[in-house]
mmCIF file of C-alpha atoms in Angstrom:
data_model
loop_
_atom_site.group_PDB
_atom_site.id
_atom_site.type_symbol
_atom_site.label_atom_id
_atom_site.label_comp_id
_atom_site.label_asym_id
_atom_site.label_seq_id
_atom_site.Cartn_x
_atom_site.Cartn_y
_atom_site.Cartn_z
ATOM 1 C CA PRO A 1 -23.497 -22.408 20.662
ATOM 2 C CA SER A 2 -21.510 -19.626 19.034
ATOM 3 C CA ALA A 3 -23.194 -18.673 15.778
ATOM 4 C CA ASP A 4 -22.477 -15.607 13.661
ATOM 5 C CA LEU A 5 -25.623 -13.515 14.091
ATOM 6 C CA SER A 6 -24.482 -10.584 11.929
ATOM 7 C CA LEU A 7 -26.975 -9.251 9.411
ATOM 8 C CA THR A 8 -24.025 -8.094 7.279
ATOM 9 C CA GLN A 9 -21.282 -10.467 6.121
ATOM 10 C CA VAL A 10 -17.985 -8.921 5.002
ATOM 11 C CA LYS A 11 -15.274 -10.619 2.931
ATOM 12 C CA ALA A 12 -11.895 -8.923 2.315
ATOM 13 C CA GLU A 13 -9.514 -9.206 -0.621
ATOM 14 C CA PRO A 14 -6.595 -9.750 -0.940
ATOM 15 C CA ILE A 15 -5.813 -12.019 1.993
ATOM 16 C CA GLY A 16 -2.297 -12.828 3.179
ATOM 17 C CA GLU A 17 -0.468 -11.868 0.018
ATOM 18 C CA VAL A 18 3.075 -10.672 -0.515
ATOM 19 C CA GLN A 19 3.074 -7.500 -2.593
ATOM 20 C CA PRO A 20 6.022 -5.976 -4.476
ATOM 21 C CA ARG A 21 7.480 -2.827 -2.908
ATOM 22 C CA GLY A 22 6.533 0.369 -4.759
ATOM 23 C CA THR A 23 3.375 -1.007 -6.370
ATOM 24 C CA ASP A 24 -0.242 0.023 -5.877
ATOM 25 C CA LEU A 25 -2.795 -2.261 -4.245
ATOM 26 C CA ARG A 26 -6.571 -2.258 -4.197
ATOM 27 C CA LEU A 27 -8.116 -3.587 -0.993
ATOM 28 C CA SER A 28 -11.796 -4.376 -1.238
ATOM 29 C CA ALA A 29 -14.638 -5.503 0.976
ATOM 30 C CA LYS A 30 -17.439 -7.527 -0.599
ATOM 31 C CA VAL A 31 -20.558 -7.247 1.519
ATOM 32 C CA SER A 32 -23.598 -9.539 1.539
ATOM 33 C CA GLY A 33 -26.774 -9.780 3.580
ATOM 34 C CA ARG A 34 -27.830 -6.293 4.671
ATOM 35 C CA VAL A 35 -25.586 -4.010 2.595
ATOM 36 C CA PRO A 36 -25.001 -0.586 4.183
ATOM 37 C CA GLU A 37 -24.124 2.556 2.202
ATOM 38 C CA SER A 38 -20.843 3.040 4.074
ATOM 39 C CA ALA A 39 -18.063 1.003 5.624
ATOM 40 C CA VAL A 40 -14.687 1.575 7.272
ATOM 41 C CA VAL A 41 -11.259 0.068 6.777
ATOM 42 C CA MET A 42 -8.841 -0.010 9.683
ATOM 43 C CA ILE A 43 -5.126 -0.041 8.883
ATOM 44 C CA ARG A 44 -2.593 -1.179 11.498
ATOM 45 C CA GLN A 45 1.047 -0.378 10.747
ATOM 46 C CA THR A 46 3.884 -2.610 11.921
ATOM 47 C CA ASP A 47 4.704 -0.076 14.675
ATOM 48 C CA GLY A 48 1.185 -0.596 16.112
ATOM 49 C CA SER A 49 -0.286 2.735 14.994
ATOM 50 C CA GLU A 50 -3.781 2.533 13.516
ATOM 51 C CA SER A 51 -5.859 4.655 11.185
ATOM 52 C CA VAL A 52 -9.539 4.427 10.250
ATOM 53 C CA HIS A 53 -10.827 5.401 6.804
ATOM 54 C CA SER A 54 -14.508 5.921 5.941
ATOM 55 C CA LEU A 55 -15.711 4.369 2.695
ATOM 56 C CA LYS A 56 -18.822 4.932 0.571
ATOM 57 C CA LEU A 57 -20.211 2.584 -2.036
ATOM 58 C CA PRO A 58 -19.022 3.900 -5.421
ATOM 59 C CA ALA A 59 -21.692 4.938 -7.914
ATOM 60 C CA GLY A 60 -23.062 1.868 -9.631
ATOM 61 C CA ALA A 61 -21.531 -0.567 -7.129
ATOM 62 C CA LYS A 62 -23.923 -2.884 -5.319
ATOM 63 C CA ASP A 63 -21.782 -4.606 -2.722
ATOM 64 C CA THR A 64 -18.052 -3.810 -2.959
ATOM 65 C CA PHE A 65 -16.147 -1.095 -1.086
ATOM 66 C CA PRO A 66 -12.707 -0.412 -2.615
ATOM 67 C CA PHE A 67 -9.759 1.162 -0.821
ATOM 68 C CA PRO A 68 -6.619 2.012 -2.835
ATOM 69 C CA VAL A 69 -3.171 1.885 -1.265
ATOM 70 C CA ARG A 70 -0.518 3.682 -3.335
ATOM 71 C CA ASN A 71 3.222 3.059 -3.522
ATOM 72 C CA LEU A 72 3.515 0.230 -0.989
ATOM 73 C CA GLN A 73 6.678 0.517 1.079
ATOM 74 C CA HIS A 74 5.889 -1.373 4.306
ATOM 75 C CA GLY A 75 3.666 -4.245 5.364
ATOM 76 C CA PHE A 76 0.487 -3.659 7.340
ATOM 77 C CA SER A 77 -2.648 -5.370 8.656
ATOM 78 C CA TYR A 78 -6.182 -4.348 7.805
ATOM 79 C CA ARG A 79 -9.795 -5.171 8.506
ATOM 80 C CA PHE A 80 -13.094 -3.948 7.089
ATOM 81 C CA ARG A 81 -16.236 -3.190 9.076
ATOM 82 C CA ALA A 82 -19.657 -2.680 7.477
ATOM 83 C CA GLY A 83 -22.976 -2.628 9.319
ATOM 84 C CA ASP A 84 -22.715 -5.154 12.141
ATOM 85 C CA GLY A 85 -20.173 -7.333 10.298
ATOM 86 C CA GLN A 86 -16.407 -7.190 10.111
ATOM 87 C CA THR A 87 -13.497 -9.196 8.767
ATOM 88 C CA PRO A 88 -10.667 -10.595 10.829
ATOM 89 C CA TRP A 89 -7.329 -8.797 10.591
ATOM 90 C CA HIS A 90 -5.474 -9.643 7.380
ATOM 91 C CA MET A 91 -1.775 -9.027 6.818
ATOM 92 C CA ILE A 92 -0.170 -7.635 3.686
ATOM 93 C CA GLU A 93 3.558 -8.286 3.474
ATOM 94 C CA VAL A 94 5.723 -6.054 1.273
ATOM 95 C CA ALA A 95 8.954 -7.349 -0.271
ATOM 96 C CA ASP A 96 11.410 -6.368 -2.971
ATOM 97 C CA ARG A 97 11.345 -8.033 -6.351
ATOM 98 C CA PRO A 98 14.469 -10.060 -7.145
ATOM 99 C CA ALA A 99 17.140 -8.243 -9.137
ATOM 100 C CA LEU A 100 20.403 -9.117 -10.815
ATOM 101 C CA LYS A 101 23.459 -8.055 -8.821
ATOM 102 C CA MET A 102 26.025 -9.553 -11.195
ATOM 103 C CA VAL A 103 25.928 -10.207 -14.930
ATOM 104 C CA GLU A 104 28.823 -11.399 -17.031
ATOM 105 C CA LEU A 105 28.472 -12.135 -20.735
ATOM 106 C CA VAL A 106 31.421 -13.735 -22.557
ATOM 107 C CA VAL A 107 31.446 -14.250 -26.329
ATOM 108 C CA ILE A 108 34.197 -16.440 -27.790
ATOM 109 C CA PRO A 109 34.300 -16.106 -31.588
ATOM 110 C CA PRO A 110 34.987 -19.194 -33.732
ATOM 111 C CA GLU A 111 38.695 -19.951 -34.300
ATOM 112 C CA TYR A 112 38.598 -19.087 -38.007
ATOM 113 C CA ALA A 113 37.735 -15.450 -37.160
ATOM 114 C CA LYS A 114 40.995 -14.936 -35.235
ATOM 115 C CA LEU A 115 39.192 -12.461 -32.946
ATOM 116 C CA SER A 116 39.579 -12.114 -29.195
ATOM 117 C CA GLU A 117 36.784 -12.919 -26.771
ATOM 118 C CA THR A 118 34.449 -10.171 -25.632
ATOM 119 C CA ARG A 119 33.475 -9.712 -21.974
ATOM 120 C CA VAL A 120 30.565 -7.507 -20.990
ATOM 121 C CA THR A 121 29.205 -6.781 -17.515
ATOM 122 C CA GLY A 122 25.485 -6.178 -17.660
ATOM 123 C CA LEU A 123 22.982 -7.358 -20.226
ATOM 124 C CA PRO A 124 23.327 -5.392 -23.441
ATOM 125 C CA LYS A 125 20.167 -4.455 -25.306
ATOM 126 C CA SER A 126 21.643 -6.320 -28.272
ATOM 127 C CA THR A 127 24.999 -7.593 -29.431
ATOM 128 C CA ARG A 128 26.304 -8.930 -32.721
ATOM 129 C CA VAL A 129 28.304 -12.141 -32.823
ATOM 130 C CA LEU A 130 29.563 -14.460 -35.546
ATOM 131 C CA GLN A 131 27.662 -17.653 -36.190
ATOM 132 C CA GLY A 132 29.342 -20.478 -34.300
ATOM 133 C CA SER A 133 30.490 -18.231 -31.446
ATOM 134 C CA GLN A 134 30.418 -19.650 -27.936
ATOM 135 C CA LEU A 135 28.312 -17.694 -25.465
ATOM 136 C CA MET A 136 28.738 -17.945 -21.712
ATOM 137 C CA LEU A 137 26.301 -16.101 -19.454
ATOM 138 C CA ARG A 138 26.803 -15.860 -15.686
ATOM 139 C CA LEU A 139 24.090 -14.337 -13.479
ATOM 140 C CA GLN A 140 23.805 -13.751 -9.743
ATOM 141 C CA ALA A 141 20.627 -12.573 -8.042
ATOM 142 C CA SER A 142 20.220 -10.144 -5.157
ATOM 143 C CA GLU A 143 18.605 -12.883 -3.037
ATOM 144 C CA PRO A 144 18.036 -16.653 -3.050
ATOM 145 C CA LEU A 145 15.760 -17.703 -5.891
ATOM 146 C CA LYS A 146 13.209 -20.413 -6.414
ATOM 147 C CA SER A 147 13.984 -20.324 -10.137
ATOM 148 C CA LEU A 148 15.811 -18.443 -12.884
ATOM 149 C CA VAL A 149 14.727 -19.017 -16.472
ATOM 150 C CA LEU A 150 15.974 -17.501 -19.714
ATOM 151 C CA GLN A 151 12.728 -16.649 -21.484
ATOM 152 C CA GLY A 152 13.377 -16.516 -25.200
ATOM 153 C CA GLU A 153 11.488 -15.745 -28.330
ATOM 154 C CA ASN A 154 9.248 -18.440 -29.845
ATOM 155 C CA ASN A 155 8.250 -19.570 -26.310
ATOM 156 C CA ILE A 156 11.659 -21.124 -25.674
ATOM 157 C CA SER A 157 12.452 -21.254 -21.953
ATOM 158 C CA ILE A 158 15.746 -22.451 -20.541
ATOM 159 C CA PRO A 159 15.808 -23.102 -16.771
ATOM 160 C CA LEU A 160 19.224 -22.412 -15.256
ATOM 161 C CA GLN A 161 20.790 -24.324 -12.386
ATOM 162 C CA GLN A 162 22.594 -22.591 -9.551
ATOM 163 C CA THR A 163 26.230 -23.414 -8.778
ATOM 164 C CA GLN A 164 27.500 -23.839 -5.218
ATOM 165 C CA GLU A 165 28.750 -20.247 -5.375
ATOM 166 C CA GLY A 166 25.207 -18.967 -6.047
ATOM 167 C CA ILE A 167 25.905 -18.236 -9.729
ATOM 168 C CA TYR A 168 23.572 -19.270 -12.558
ATOM 169 C CA GLU A 169 25.415 -20.209 -15.737
ATOM 170 C CA TRP A 170 24.435 -20.897 -19.333
ATOM 171 C CA LYS A 171 26.692 -21.892 -22.221
ATOM 172 C CA ALA A 172 25.709 -22.317 -25.849
ATOM 173 C CA GLU A 173 27.054 -22.275 -29.359
ATOM 174 C CA LEU A 174 25.138 -19.679 -31.330
ATOM 175 C CA ALA A 175 23.852 -20.864 -34.687
ATOM 176 C CA GLU A 176 21.253 -18.119 -35.131
ATOM 177 C CA SER A 177 19.949 -14.942 -33.521
ATOM 178 C CA TRP A 178 18.153 -15.369 -30.237
ATOM 179 C CA ALA A 179 16.571 -12.764 -27.976
ATOM 180 C CA PHE A 180 16.024 -13.582 -24.300
ATOM 181 C CA ARG A 181 15.427 -12.070 -20.893
ATOM 182 C CA PRO A 182 16.079 -13.570 -17.457
ATOM 183 C CA ILE A 183 12.958 -14.257 -15.364
ATOM 184 C CA MET A 184 13.688 -14.707 -11.662
ATOM 185 C CA GLU A 185 11.270 -15.883 -8.977
ATOM 186 C CA ASN A 186 12.127 -15.554 -5.303
ATOM 187 C CA ALA A 187 10.995 -17.731 -2.394
ATOM 188 C CA ARG A 188 8.030 -15.382 -1.770
ATOM 189 C CA GLY A 189 6.686 -15.885 -5.282
ATOM 190 C CA LEU A 190 7.662 -12.439 -6.606
ATOM 191 C CA ASN A 191 9.392 -12.169 -9.954
ATOM 192 C CA ASN A 192 11.407 -9.447 -11.603
ATOM 193 C CA GLU A 193 8.663 -8.703 -14.145
ATOM 194 C CA SER A 194 6.343 -5.807 -13.392
#
């Protein structure tokens, strides 16, 4: 029989997550059973190089060893060891958040105004239009998306559908002011919000 005979059990967090590039991450080891005063975390880079970092229990902590990782740029694997217990290797994947690579905003004023349409590339902070104007918004993301939603004020959300060309479009007649921002989620579950 193969039973775990360790006096110290170690559980790592986070496990198998995709993290946004450039963010900070806090790895932690929660220890139970016989809790030692120190632990180590082993970091294995994608090129195979490894480093070992000694950890002490922070003042006031009873069972959790934290290890901060700043400004994530590349994925890595890690494991914690404390007393006679250790975790398996866990992988942290690093990916970019989705971004807009093309934005086109077209405003067509109502006929009575006898004004020409306005075309803007990029999302303006604000724009003024006449009531009854037609708005056409075209967006293209930097990568394939799981979803793209226009998140508006008053909890109004408008999911956009992708065309065959990979463009997300929205058309509306404007009857009143409306503020919105595009929320994109990629296949890895990362969104463009920080």
